[in-house]
Amino acid sequence: MKKNMLRVAAGAAMASMLFSACGSTSAPNAGTSAAQTETQTSSAADASAAKASSEDSSASSASGDKTEITFWHSMGGVNGQALDYLINKFNEENDKNIHVTAEFQGEYDDAINKLKSAQIGNMGADLVQIYDIGTRFMIDSGWVVPMQELIDADGWDVSKLEPNIAAYYTVDNKLYSMPFNSSTPILYYNKDMFDKAGITEIPDSLPAIGKVADKLVKDGGAGEAISLSIYGWFFEQFCCKQGLAYVDNGNGREAAATKVAFDSNGAAVNILKAWKDLYTSGAAPMVGRGGDAGLVDFSSGKSAMTLGSTASLKQVLEDVNGKFEVGTAYFPKVSDSDKGGVSIGGASLWALDNKDDAKKAATWEFVKFLVSPESQAYWNAQTGYFPVTTAAHDEQVFKDNLAKYPQFGTAIDQLHDSTPESAGALLSVFPEARQIVETEIENMLNNDASPEDTASKMAEQINSAISDYNLVNG
Amino acid sequence: MNHSSSRISRIRNVFSATEPYLYLVPSILIFSIFLFWPFFKTIYLSFYKTNKLGQAKLFVGIGNYKELFQSSAFINSLYVTLVFVIIVVSISMLLGLIGAILCNKTFPGIRFFSTAYALPMAIASSSAAMIFRIMLHPSIGIVNKLLHLNINWLADPRYALVLVAILTGWLNSGIDFLYFSAGLASIDETIYERASVDGAGPVRQFVHLTLPGLSPILFYTIVVNIIQAFQSFGQVKILTQGGPGDATNLIVYSIYRDAFFNYRFGSAAAESVILFVIIMCLTLLMF
């Protein structure tokens, strides 16, 4: 009897656990959109409650209908505070009676996934911040008003934008989205270790890093020469540095890509060979995966170099806290003869087509405000992202910031030294491709696989993802 | 009068026959919306390829399943999950059992110890994983500092899976401790007294008295543990993201990645169905 009851209990427990597991994975649309409405309404309520006080003054002075627009973004922490400051400023200062409600939607990946779910119910935002690798997806989605339309309608001068940044988001000669927070990868190095080892020339390529590695460890007192995290973005940048395409159809810019190009043009094998050499010689041990995996080793004074985004500069300087002098240099080439540049990362602003002209106009006003020299100079100083508007360089805030953090100059020079041709690839399944690249690099280093095999494995998996995507979304 | 009273009694009969079902309506309604509907939708989706919005677009029959069983990544994922489950279940049951036996005797400070052993139950897997990640960090982590080693624990395929399993085993041990404590409390104290009078030592007492006494609860704990271990997710997401390579790509994490990262709900749904079948078979086998 007792045993029977236990069985029933076990059975029931199993059933409920199983079903709840299936429930959480099976109907993502229903599930996420329901959850979404909830968070959206609650965060909207919070935001409006918080802003109610500051609004009162501006609302009473202005008359007529207020245009409400919703802005989805992925800026948390310090960056989120800086963005909130700009939004509040816009809400208070704009004379067109526009009110922007900002909603934080989690990381870039979360935000784009929420958008996908929200668009089914047609309850999305007016303006969304989407990461670089979501560009092709957004263009193909048919949900957006190309930024160029708004620009042309207003006669706004596109040449105000940093050309190499605008190039990334320009497809078919149309600027599809407004660049907002852009970064490039750079090489961070520990100046004290380089001085101690007596190295005056900062390595500018992966093989050059390998050459100084021993000296840095032996004489410079480094625990490891470089903490090179396994990050798909770096792989993409190494392609740009070689001036070689990642995917076909003009790097996915002339038309949607149908397959990868890095296997046939040799870009991948070059990268993987250089990477593996650094690993086997001990110069670049495994430090993990993702954008910031290598930063801790650097900040804690263990590694003499690391690769990272310019947007991490502030964080790195804060973490190092004067323990040693931080130097910055150009992102390394794959071989000494490479002539390419770097492309940008970060995110841009997409206007969604909600069939409402008043909102469209209001969205454009807000976008214009965000990329104004003044806003961009503030944004740059607070976050370390590039000012996307060249005129921001004349702002005092920007000059002060550059004087305080001269390391940031490297990033700007590097961007100006690149050409729009190294704008980087567009690919619908980029998030997945990045994962595949990272996994295969890990496999290569751990299992001592050959660079050639690894490259073909990457190509095979990404190609199958591309053809799957084109099959059902074409 | 006679007529109407018989009608009332008939209504009463009908009511008493349907009454129990009426009580079930609310729960059935909730279950249907949140459990059964998604469950059947999962099965439905597993026969389709989905577009970028996750809508069923192209019927492929068992194509998703065929692809899965031909993919070495998925087979690897099954294998990794199996190894993981074995480690987790052994660790959590052992820890729970030892804790429960130690706390079965009354001594000063017993409350502190039983709380300590049951505590993992109250810790969210994600926050525990965050702490583990810092502890295991190769250059600033306390594990390397104490052991004077320089190992990148989570980036090395030899250790990553075992470490995630140890963390999960420890997390799951809290609830096992509770089950075993309840089980031990229900064993009659007097049989131990009689056994010791008969000259049975502690080991014999454990093997011949404690274990048989625990067997019903032991069985239940194994079932629940296996199911729980199969469904571990947060630890993997935070500690390793399935890496290095695919060394910790447990099946639930692989479902998550396929569905919410690659936006291929079809194959994610097929994986969920396979997971469901596996757990169901295992459970039936054990009953």
XYZ file of C-alpha atoms in Angstrom, chain A residues 2-3 6-11 13-30 32 109-110 112-117 119-120 131 137 140-143 223-224 286-289 293 296-297 300 302 429 431-432 435 438-440 442-443 446-447 464-465 468-469 471-474, chain B residues 31 34-39 41-42 45 49-55 57-58 67 137-140 150 152 155-157 186 215-217 219-220 223-224 227-228 231 240-247 252-253 255-265 268-269 272-273 275-276 279-280 283-284 286-287:
146
model
C 2.689 2.390 1.049
C 4.746 1.459 -1.953
C 4.861 6.222 -3.506
C 4.626 5.033 -7.050
C 1.701 7.271 -7.692
C 3.550 10.177 -6.164
C 6.654 9.434 -8.212
C 4.592 9.107 -11.332
C 6.061 14.114 -9.952
C 7.583 12.771 -13.119
C 4.611 13.789 -15.209
C 4.523 17.301 -13.872
C 8.254 17.801 -14.275
C 8.212 16.453 -17.777
C 5.291 18.454 -18.886
C 6.627 21.601 -17.450
C 9.909 20.926 -19.229
C 8.130 20.438 -22.507
C 6.017 23.465 -21.830
C 9.005 25.666 -21.431
C 10.615 24.561 -24.642
C 7.701 23.831 -26.896
C 5.525 26.842 -27.452
C 8.072 29.606 -27.319
C 5.884 31.995 -29.202
C 2.971 31.729 -26.871
C 7.545 34.405 -24.580
C 20.238 38.116 -28.319
C 17.237 38.437 -26.034
C 16.077 40.320 -31.172
C 14.297 37.171 -30.042
C 11.671 39.204 -28.203
C 11.207 41.298 -31.278
C 10.598 38.186 -33.360
C 7.919 37.057 -30.944
C 6.095 41.031 -34.323
C 3.787 38.028 -34.562
C 23.259 44.240 -32.860
C 17.894 39.442 -40.580
C 15.024 40.554 -44.780
C 12.301 40.738 -42.156
C 10.214 43.349 -43.947
C 9.310 44.963 -40.616
C 52.142 34.508 -16.807
C 51.126 34.170 -20.429
C 42.823 28.567 -23.446
C 41.095 31.264 -21.454
C 37.535 30.457 -22.416
C 34.910 31.646 -24.733
C 36.902 35.887 -21.239
C 40.240 39.242 -16.466
C 43.658 37.690 -17.069
C 44.773 40.962 -13.060
C 48.652 37.755 -15.676
C 22.260 33.148 -39.405
C 24.455 34.257 -34.286
C 24.484 30.560 -35.076
C 28.610 29.677 -32.133
C 33.689 29.142 -31.483
C 32.874 25.486 -30.893
C 35.098 24.321 -33.728
C 37.703 24.931 -29.170
C 37.598 21.474 -30.696
C 41.527 20.635 -27.443
C 41.616 17.695 -29.833
C 23.635 23.779 -43.764
C 22.263 26.470 -41.444
C 17.907 25.637 -44.001
C 17.199 29.299 -43.378
C 14.602 27.172 -47.591
C 11.920 28.240 -45.127
C 12.347 32.007 -45.274
C 13.084 32.522 -48.941
C -3.214 21.944 -17.182
C -0.062 25.339 -19.767
C 0.855 21.676 -20.138
C -1.162 19.659 -22.608
C -1.463 22.269 -25.334
C 2.261 23.062 -25.384
C 2.989 19.358 -25.206
C 2.185 21.654 -30.021
C 5.729 20.377 -29.429
C 6.221 21.302 -34.441
C 10.714 23.097 -40.326
C 9.998 26.515 -38.878
C 10.675 29.951 -40.311
C 12.401 32.839 -38.575
C 9.270 33.595 -36.572
C 9.112 30.044 -35.299
C 5.998 29.247 -37.303
C 6.345 26.310 -42.492
C 7.392 23.126 -44.198
C 18.598 14.513 -39.094
C 38.456 31.068 -12.585
C 42.000 30.150 -13.660
C 43.722 33.359 -12.548
C 41.559 34.841 -9.793
C 47.137 26.591 -13.026
C 41.543 26.417 -16.694
C 37.797 25.369 -20.622
C 39.311 21.904 -20.386
C 37.078 19.128 -21.738
C 10.098 6.388 9.864
C 14.125 1.170 0.123
C 10.724 2.683 -0.751
C 12.017 6.226 -0.384
C 13.398 4.198 -5.142
C 11.394 7.388 -5.286
C 13.458 8.441 -10.058
C 13.182 12.080 -9.097
C 14.542 13.304 -14.022
C 16.022 16.335 -12.336
C 16.737 18.597 -17.040
C 30.242 26.569 -19.985
C 27.590 27.390 -22.618
C 27.861 23.797 -23.730
C 31.608 24.051 -24.253
C 34.466 23.465 -24.488
C 33.628 22.113 -27.905
C 30.479 20.171 -27.180
C 31.794 18.612 -23.985
C 18.245 20.560 -22.540
C 20.911 23.131 -23.324
C 17.260 22.314 -27.111
C 17.563 25.846 -25.811
C 20.273 26.702 -28.283
C 18.387 25.299 -31.228
C 15.129 26.992 -30.304
C 16.076 30.390 -28.988
C 19.422 30.949 -30.592
C 19.230 29.276 -33.965
C 15.480 29.719 -34.178
C 14.946 26.186 -35.412
C 11.942 25.204 -33.360
C 14.301 21.697 -30.973
C 10.804 20.250 -30.653
C 12.243 17.653 -26.658
C 10.117 14.728 -27.782
C 14.021 13.607 -24.249
C 10.447 12.958 -23.177
C 12.715 9.808 -19.508
C 9.398 8.029 -19.873
C 10.756 5.682 -15.503
C 8.593 2.846 -16.786
C 12.175 1.349 -13.037
C 8.576 0.845 -11.985
